[in-house]
Short mmCIF file of C-alpha atoms in Angstrom, two decimals:
data_model
loop_
_atom_site.label_atom_id
_atom_site.label_comp_id
_atom_site.label_asym_id
_atom_site.label_seq_id
_atom_site.Cartn_x
_atom_site.Cartn_y
_atom_site.Cartn_z
CA MET Q 1 9.83 6.14 78.55
CA THR Q 2 12.43 3.44 79.31
CA GLY Q 3 12.07 1.08 76.37
CA PRO Q 4 11.34 0.95 72.67
CA PRO Q 5 8.13 2.71 71.64
CA PRO Q 6 5.15 0.34 71.41
CA ALA Q 7 3.99 1.53 67.96
CA ARG Q 8 5.43 -0.66 65.21
CA PRO Q 9 5.73 0.41 61.57
CA GLY Q 10 3.42 -1.42 59.23
CA THR Q 11 1.16 -2.77 61.96
CA GLU Q 12 -1.59 -0.20 61.81
CA HIS Q 13 -3.89 -2.75 60.17
CA ALA Q 14 -2.18 -5.87 61.38
CA GLY Q 15 -4.26 -8.59 62.91
CA GLY Q 16 -1.31 -10.25 64.72
CA GLY Q 17 -1.81 -13.91 65.46
CA GLU Q 18 -0.70 -16.35 62.81
CA GLY Q 19 0.83 -13.81 60.41
CA GLU Q 20 3.04 -12.24 63.06
CA GLY Q 21 4.15 -15.65 64.29
CA GLU Q 22 5.11 -16.72 60.78
CA GLY Q 23 7.14 -13.53 60.29
CA ARG Q 24 9.01 -14.12 63.51
CA ALA Q 25 9.82 -17.70 62.54
CA GLY Q 26 11.71 -16.82 59.34
CA ASP Q 27 15.10 -15.20 59.08
CA ASP Q 28 15.34 -11.43 58.61
CA ALA Q 29 15.68 -11.45 54.84
CA ASP Q 30 12.69 -13.77 54.51
CA VAL Q 31 10.57 -11.56 56.77
CA ILE Q 32 11.50 -8.43 54.81
CA ALA Q 33 10.80 -10.06 51.44
CA ARG Q 34 7.44 -11.41 52.56
CA SER Q 35 6.50 -8.10 54.15
CA LEU Q 36 6.36 -6.52 50.69
CA ASP Q 37 3.08 -8.36 50.16
CA GLU Q 38 2.16 -8.72 53.83
CA PRO Q 39 3.29 -5.51 55.57
CA GLU Q 40 2.15 -6.74 58.99
CA LEU Q 41 4.97 -9.29 58.99
CA PHE Q 42 7.49 -6.47 59.39
CA ALA Q 43 6.41 -6.31 63.04
CA GLY Q 44 8.44 -9.47 63.59
CA LEU Q 45 11.61 -7.65 62.57
CA TYR Q 46 10.80 -4.83 64.97
CA ASP Q 47 10.17 -7.21 67.84
CA ARG Q 48 13.43 -9.01 67.16
CA HIS Q 49 15.77 -6.02 66.88
CA ALA Q 50 14.18 -2.89 68.39
CA PRO Q 51 15.40 -3.53 71.97
CA ASP Q 52 19.03 -3.70 70.82
CA ILE Q 53 18.73 -0.62 68.60
CA HIS Q 54 17.10 1.29 71.44
CA ARG Q 55 19.78 0.23 73.92
CA TYR Q 56 22.56 1.33 71.57
CA ALA Q 57 20.92 4.70 70.87
CA ALA Q 58 20.34 5.25 74.59
CA ARG Q 59 24.00 4.68 75.38
CA ARG Q 60 24.99 7.30 72.83
CA LEU Q 61 22.26 9.94 73.18
CA GLY Q 62 20.22 9.14 76.29
CA GLU Q 63 16.84 7.49 76.78
CA GLY Q 64 14.66 10.30 75.45
CA ALA Q 65 16.44 10.55 72.12
CA ALA Q 66 16.63 6.76 71.87
CA ASP Q 67 12.85 6.51 71.62
CA ASP Q 68 12.84 8.78 68.58
CA ILE Q 69 15.91 7.16 67.00
CA THR Q 70 14.40 3.68 67.34
CA ALA Q 71 11.04 4.68 65.94
CA GLU Q 72 12.58 6.53 63.01
CA THR Q 73 15.03 3.71 62.30
CA PHE Q 74 12.23 1.22 61.81
CA LEU Q 75 10.06 3.67 59.93
CA ILE Q 76 12.88 4.25 57.44
CA ALA Q 77 13.56 0.52 57.27
CA PHE Q 78 9.89 -0.18 56.58
CA ARG Q 79 9.67 2.45 53.85
CA THR Q 80 12.87 1.29 52.12
CA ARG Q 81 12.53 -2.46 52.63
CA ASP Q 82 11.96 -2.98 48.90
CA ARG Q 83 15.62 -2.05 48.37
CA TYR Q 84 16.97 -4.46 50.97
CA ASP Q 85 19.51 -6.98 49.67
CA THR Q 86 17.94 -10.30 50.68
CA ALA Q 87 21.31 -12.02 50.16
CA ARG Q 88 22.09 -10.57 53.58
CA ARG Q 89 20.09 -12.89 55.80
CA LEU Q 90 20.61 -10.90 59.01
CA ALA Q 91 19.29 -7.32 59.06
CA ARG Q 92 21.22 -6.10 62.12
CA PRO Q 93 23.95 -4.29 60.15
CA TRP Q 94 21.32 -2.61 57.96
CA LEU Q 95 19.32 -1.43 60.97
CA TYR Q 96 22.38 -0.28 62.90
CA GLY Q 97 23.51 1.60 59.80
CA ILE Q 98 20.22 3.49 59.66
CA ALA Q 99 20.42 4.21 63.39
CA ALA Q 100 24.05 5.36 63.13
CA ASN Q 101 23.12 7.78 60.36
CA LEU Q 102 20.33 9.22 62.50
CA ILE Q 103 22.60 9.41 65.56
CA GLY Q 104 25.15 11.23 63.41
CA LYS Q 105 22.66 14.04 62.95
CA HIS Q 106 22.84 14.53 66.73
CA ARG Q 107 26.63 14.49 66.90
CA ARG Q 108 26.77 17.88 68.58
CA THR Q 109 24.45 16.64 71.32
CA GLU Q 110 26.53 13.50 71.78
CA VAL Q 111 29.86 15.35 71.91
CA ARG Q 112 28.42 17.95 74.28
CA ALA Q 113 27.18 15.19 76.60
CA LEU Q 114 30.51 13.34 76.48
CA LYS Q 115 32.47 16.51 77.24
CA ALA Q 116 30.15 17.32 80.13
CA LEU Q 117 30.63 13.82 81.52
CA ALA Q 118 34.38 14.18 81.19
CA ARG Q 119 34.28 17.54 82.97
CA THR Q 120 31.71 16.98 85.71
CA GLY Q 121 30.70 13.33 85.65
CA HIS Q 122 27.10 14.31 85.00
CA ASP Q 123 25.00 15.79 82.23
CA PRO Q 124 21.18 15.94 81.90
CA VAL Q 125 21.33 14.65 78.32
CA ALA Q 126 23.28 11.59 79.40
CA ALA Q 127 21.77 11.17 82.86
CA SER Q 128 19.99 7.98 81.85
CA TRP Q 129 23.35 6.32 81.13
CA SER Q 130 24.28 6.39 84.80
CA GLU Q 131 20.98 4.78 85.72
CA ARG Q 132 21.69 1.61 83.73
CA SER Q 133 23.85 -1.05 85.35
CA ASP Q 134 25.04 -2.30 81.93
CA ASP Q 135 26.19 1.16 80.88
CA ARG Q 136 28.99 1.63 83.41
CA LEU Q 137 31.38 2.29 80.55
CA ALA Q 138 29.52 5.38 79.37
CA VAL Q 139 29.84 7.23 82.67
CA ARG Q 140 33.61 6.92 83.02
CA ALA Q 141 34.71 10.52 82.76
CA PRO Q 142 38.14 9.86 81.21
CA LEU Q 143 36.68 7.56 78.59
CA ALA Q 144 33.89 10.03 77.82
CA GLY Q 145 36.49 12.68 77.11
CA ALA Q 146 38.41 10.28 74.88
CA LEU Q 147 35.30 9.38 72.91
CA ALA Q 148 34.42 13.04 72.48
CA SER Q 149 37.81 13.67 70.89
CA LEU Q 150 37.24 11.10 68.12
CA SER Q 151 36.01 12.06 64.68
CA PRO Q 152 32.36 11.06 63.99
CA GLY Q 153 33.47 8.29 61.61
CA ASP Q 154 35.96 6.81 64.05
CA ARG Q 155 33.46 7.01 66.91
CA HIS Q 156 30.79 5.23 64.84
CA VAL Q 157 33.14 2.36 64.05
CA LEU Q 158 34.46 2.00 67.58
CA LEU Q 159 31.05 2.03 69.25
CA LEU Q 160 29.40 -0.26 66.70
CA VAL Q 161 32.08 -2.80 67.57
CA ALA Q 162 32.30 -2.15 71.31
CA TRP Q 163 28.65 -1.41 72.14
CA ALA Q 164 26.58 -2.94 69.33
CA ASP Q 165 28.86 -6.01 69.20
CA LEU Q 166 29.06 -5.99 65.40
CA GLY Q 167 31.87 -7.77 63.59
CA TYR Q 168 34.17 -5.85 61.27
CA GLN Q 169 32.34 -6.92 58.11
CA GLU Q 170 29.01 -6.08 59.72
CA VAL Q 171 30.28 -2.58 60.52
CA ALA Q 172 31.44 -2.22 56.93
CA ASP Q 173 27.99 -3.26 55.72
CA ALA Q 174 26.25 -0.98 58.22
CA LEU Q 175 28.23 2.12 57.29
CA ARG Q 176 28.71 1.18 53.62
CA ILE Q 177 32.47 1.55 53.78
CA PRO Q 178 35.27 -0.85 52.80
CA LEU Q 179 36.43 -3.41 55.34
CA GLY Q 180 39.91 -1.88 55.23
CA THR Q 181 38.44 1.48 56.24
CA VAL Q 182 36.74 -0.16 59.24
CA ARG Q 183 40.06 -1.63 60.35
CA SER Q 184 41.98 1.62 59.92
CA ARG Q 185 39.33 3.68 61.72
CA LEU Q 186 39.13 1.18 64.55
CA ASN Q 187 42.91 1.06 64.95
CA ARG Q 188 43.08 4.86 64.97
CA ALA Q 189 40.23 5.11 67.49
CA ARG Q 190 41.81 2.49 69.76
CA ARG Q 191 45.13 4.32 69.66
CA LYS Q 192 43.59 7.71 70.45
CA VAL Q 193 41.47 6.36 73.29
CA ARG Q 194 44.39 4.50 74.81
CA GLU Q 195 46.61 7.57 74.56
CA SER Q 196 43.93 9.58 76.37
CA LEU Q 197 43.57 6.98 79.11
CA THR Q 198 47.17 6.00 79.79
CA THR Q 199 47.63 8.79 82.32
CA ASP Q 200 44.40 7.93 84.18
CA PRO Q 201 44.16 5.34 87.00
CA ALA Q 202 40.89 4.05 85.53
CA PHE Q 203 42.65 3.02 82.32
CA THR Q 204 43.15 -0.64 83.29
CA SER Q 205 39.52 -1.34 84.16
CA ALA Q 206 38.21 0.67 81.22
CA GLU Q 207 40.51 -1.18 78.83
CA GLN Q 208 39.37 -4.52 80.21
CA GLU Q 209 35.75 -3.64 79.47
CA LEU Q 210 36.47 -2.58 75.88
CA THR Q 211 39.23 -4.96 74.82
CA PRO Q 212 37.08 -8.09 74.21
CA SER Q 213 34.96 -6.24 71.68
CA TRP Q 214 37.95 -4.51 70.08
CA THR Q 215 39.81 -7.75 69.47
CA LYS Q 216 36.99 -10.10 68.43
#
Protein backbone atom coordinates (compact mmCIF):
# COMPACT_ATOMS: atom_id res chain seq x y z
CA MET A 1 0.00 0.00 0.00
CA THR A 2 1.55 3.34 -1.06
CA GLY A 3 -0.88 5.88 0.34
CA PRO A 4 -3.18 6.57 3.26
CA PRO A 5 -5.68 3.79 3.97
CA PRO A 6 -9.06 4.37 2.31
CA ALA A 7 -11.15 3.69 5.45
CA ARG A 8 -11.95 6.92 7.28
CA PRO A 9 -12.96 7.10 10.94
CA GLY A 10 -16.55 8.10 11.51
CA THR A 11 -17.66 7.42 7.95
CA GLU A 12 -19.10 3.97 8.38
CA HIS A 13 -22.62 5.39 8.05
CA ALA A 14 -21.74 8.53 6.16
CA GLY A 15 -23.72 9.39 3.09
CA GLY A 16 -21.06 11.75 1.67
CA GLY A 17 -22.40 14.37 -0.68
CA GLU A 18 -23.52 17.62 0.86
CA GLY A 19 -22.45 16.86 4.44
CA GLU A 20 -18.90 15.96 3.48
CA GLY A 21 -18.62 19.03 1.28
CA GLU A 22 -19.77 21.29 4.10
CA GLY A 23 -17.21 19.75 6.47
CA ARG A 24 -14.43 20.33 3.99
CA ALA A 25 -15.44 23.97 3.51
CA GLY A 26 -15.01 24.97 7.17
CA ASP A 27 -11.77 25.35 9.06
CA ASP A 28 -10.47 22.43 11.14
CA ALA A 29 -11.88 23.58 14.47
CA ASP A 30 -15.30 24.13 12.90
CA VAL A 31 -15.27 20.68 11.31
CA ILE A 32 -14.29 19.02 14.59
CA ALA A 33 -16.94 20.89 16.58
CA ARG A 34 -19.68 20.10 14.09
CA SER A 35 -18.60 16.46 13.87
CA LEU A 36 -19.71 15.96 17.48
CA ASP A 37 -23.29 16.02 16.21
CA GLU A 38 -22.54 14.94 12.65
CA PRO A 39 -19.71 12.37 12.85
CA GLU A 40 -19.55 11.97 9.07
CA LEU A 41 -18.10 15.48 8.78
CA PHE A 42 -14.87 14.26 10.36
CA ALA A 43 -14.08 12.67 7.00
CA GLY A 44 -13.25 16.16 5.75
CA LEU A 45 -10.46 16.44 8.30
CA TYR A 46 -9.08 13.09 7.22
CA ASP A 47 -9.14 14.03 3.56
CA ARG A 48 -7.38 17.31 4.30
CA HIS A 49 -4.54 16.02 6.49
CA ALA A 50 -4.09 12.26 6.09
CA PRO A 51 -1.71 12.47 3.09
CA ASP A 52 0.72 14.69 5.03
CA ILE A 53 0.55 12.53 8.17
CA HIS A 54 1.14 9.42 6.09
CA ARG A 55 4.08 10.98 4.28
CA TYR A 56 5.70 12.02 7.56
CA ALA A 57 5.21 8.58 9.13
CA ALA A 58 6.58 6.89 6.01
CA ARG A 59 9.76 8.96 6.13
CA ARG A 60 10.34 7.90 9.73
CA LEU A 61 9.17 4.28 9.78
CA GLY A 62 8.59 3.16 6.18
CA GLU A 63 5.45 2.76 4.10
CA GLY A 64 4.04 -0.31 5.82
CA ALA A 65 4.10 1.19 9.29
CA ALA A 66 2.84 4.51 7.94
CA ASP A 67 -0.48 2.94 6.96
CA ASP A 68 -1.06 1.81 10.54
CA ILE A 69 0.20 5.07 12.08
CA THR A 70 -2.09 7.15 9.86
CA ALA A 71 -5.15 5.02 10.53
CA GLU A 72 -4.55 4.98 14.28
CA THR A 73 -3.82 8.71 14.38
CA PHE A 74 -7.22 9.55 12.93
CA LEU A 75 -9.00 6.92 14.98
CA ILE A 76 -7.58 8.45 18.16
CA ALA A 77 -8.39 11.93 16.90
CA PHE A 78 -11.96 10.90 16.15
CA ARG A 79 -12.46 9.29 19.56
CA THR A 80 -11.00 12.26 21.45
CA ARG A 81 -12.35 15.10 19.32
CA ASP A 82 -14.67 16.20 22.13
CA ARG A 83 -11.56 17.35 24.02
CA TYR A 84 -10.13 19.36 21.14
CA ASP A 85 -9.48 23.04 21.90
CA THR A 86 -11.48 24.78 19.17
CA ALA A 87 -9.53 27.99 19.83
CA ARG A 88 -6.85 26.30 17.74
CA ARG A 89 -8.32 26.69 14.28
CA LEU A 90 -5.77 24.47 12.53
CA ALA A 91 -5.59 20.82 13.64
CA ARG A 92 -2.21 19.97 12.09
CA PRO A 93 -0.20 20.30 15.34
CA TRP A 94 -2.77 18.16 17.18
CA LEU A 95 -2.66 15.44 14.53
CA TYR A 96 1.12 15.48 14.25
CA GLY A 97 1.33 15.25 18.03
CA ILE A 98 -0.79 12.10 18.02
CA ALA A 99 1.28 10.66 15.19
CA ALA A 100 4.55 11.54 16.94
CA ASN A 101 3.39 9.76 20.09
CA LEU A 102 2.55 6.66 18.07
CA ILE A 103 5.85 6.83 16.18
CA GLY A 104 7.63 7.11 19.53
CA LYS A 105 6.34 3.66 20.42
CA HIS A 106 8.35 2.37 17.44
CA ARG A 107 11.53 4.22 18.36
CA ARG A 108 13.59 1.03 18.41
CA THR A 109 12.47 0.24 14.87
CA GLU A 110 13.30 3.76 13.72
CA VAL A 111 16.74 3.81 15.35
CA ARG A 112 17.51 0.33 14.03
CA ALA A 113 16.57 1.44 10.49
CA LEU A 114 18.63 4.64 10.75
CA LYS A 115 21.68 2.76 12.02
CA ALA A 116 21.34 0.22 9.22
CA LEU A 117 21.14 3.02 6.67
CA ALA A 118 24.21 4.63 8.17
CA ARG A 119 26.09 1.33 8.06
CA THR A 120 25.00 -0.16 4.74
CA GLY A 121 22.88 2.41 2.94
CA HIS A 122 19.95 -0.01 2.89
CA ASP A 123 17.50 -1.56 5.30
CA PRO A 124 14.25 -3.47 4.56
CA VAL A 125 12.33 -1.41 7.12
CA ALA A 126 13.36 1.82 5.44
CA ALA A 127 13.52 0.55 1.86
CA SER A 128 10.49 2.60 0.86
CA TRP A 129 12.36 5.81 1.72
CA SER A 130 14.80 5.28 -1.13
CA GLU A 131 11.93 4.77 -3.55
CA ARG A 132 10.52 8.27 -3.00
CA SER A 133 12.11 11.13 -4.92
CA ASP A 134 11.13 13.62 -2.18
CA ASP A 135 12.80 11.57 0.54
CA ARG A 136 16.40 11.90 -0.64
CA LEU A 137 17.33 13.25 2.78
CA ALA A 138 16.34 10.06 4.59
CA VAL A 139 18.72 7.84 2.63
CA ARG A 140 21.87 9.85 3.28
CA ALA A 141 23.92 7.45 5.36
CA PRO A 142 25.83 10.07 7.38
CA LEU A 143 22.64 11.94 8.23
CA ALA A 144 20.86 8.72 9.15
CA GLY A 145 23.61 7.96 11.63
CA ALA A 146 23.36 11.46 13.06
CA LEU A 147 19.60 11.20 13.48
CA ALA A 148 19.95 7.82 15.17
CA SER A 149 22.25 9.36 17.77
CA LEU A 150 19.65 11.92 18.88
CA SER A 151 17.43 11.40 21.89
CA PRO A 152 13.77 10.63 21.02
CA GLY A 153 12.66 14.08 22.18
CA ASP A 154 15.29 15.92 20.16
CA ARG A 155 14.58 13.80 17.09
CA HIS A 156 10.83 14.50 17.34
CA VAL A 157 11.42 18.25 17.46
CA LEU A 158 13.97 18.29 14.65
CA LEU A 159 11.91 16.18 12.26
CA LEU A 160 8.62 17.93 12.99
CA VAL A 161 10.34 21.14 11.92
CA ALA A 162 12.41 19.75 9.06
CA TRP A 163 10.03 17.14 7.62
CA ALA A 164 6.54 18.13 8.79
CA ASP A 165 7.29 21.83 8.24
CA LEU A 166 5.76 22.88 11.55
CA GLY A 167 6.65 26.20 13.15
CA TYR A 168 8.18 26.31 16.62
CA GLN A 169 4.88 27.11 18.35
CA GLU A 170 3.15 24.37 16.38
CA VAL A 171 5.77 21.87 17.55
CA ALA A 172 5.25 23.05 21.12
CA ASP A 173 1.50 22.54 20.72
CA ALA A 174 1.97 19.15 19.06
CA LEU A 175 4.27 17.77 21.76
CA ARG A 176 2.70 19.72 24.63
CA ILE A 177 5.99 21.21 25.72
CA PRO A 178 7.03 24.83 26.34
CA LEU A 179 8.24 26.89 23.39
CA GLY A 180 11.58 27.34 25.13
CA THR A 181 11.99 23.57 25.28
CA VAL A 182 11.36 23.34 21.53
CA ARG A 183 14.09 25.90 20.89
CA SER A 184 16.60 24.25 23.20
CA ARG A 185 15.94 20.77 21.79
CA LEU A 186 16.18 22.04 18.23
CA ASN A 187 19.43 23.89 18.91
CA ARG A 188 20.89 20.79 20.57
CA ALA A 189 19.76 18.54 17.70
CA ARG A 190 21.17 20.93 15.09
CA ARG A 191 24.49 21.05 16.90
CA LYS A 192 24.75 17.27 17.24
CA VAL A 193 23.81 16.64 13.62
CA ARG A 194 26.25 19.23 12.35
CA GLU A 195 29.03 17.82 14.51
CA SER A 196 28.33 14.37 13.06
CA LEU A 197 28.36 15.66 9.49
CA THR A 198 31.29 18.07 9.51
CA THR A 199 33.77 15.32 8.67
CA ASP A 200 31.64 13.99 5.79
CA PRO A 201 31.80 15.32 2.19
CA ALA A 202 28.00 15.17 1.96
CA PHE A 203 27.66 17.71 4.78
CA THR A 204 27.24 20.76 2.53
CA SER A 205 24.39 19.33 0.44
CA ALA A 206 22.69 17.77 3.45
CA GLU A 207 22.88 21.05 5.36
CA GLN A 208 21.39 22.93 2.42
CA GLU A 209 18.39 20.61 2.41
CA LEU A 210 17.75 20.99 6.14
CA THR A 211 18.72 24.60 6.82
CA PRO A 212 15.59 26.31 5.39
CA SER A 213 13.35 24.37 7.75
CA TRP A 214 15.70 24.80 10.71
CA THR A 215 15.84 28.57 10.37
CA LYS A 216 12.23 29.41 9.46
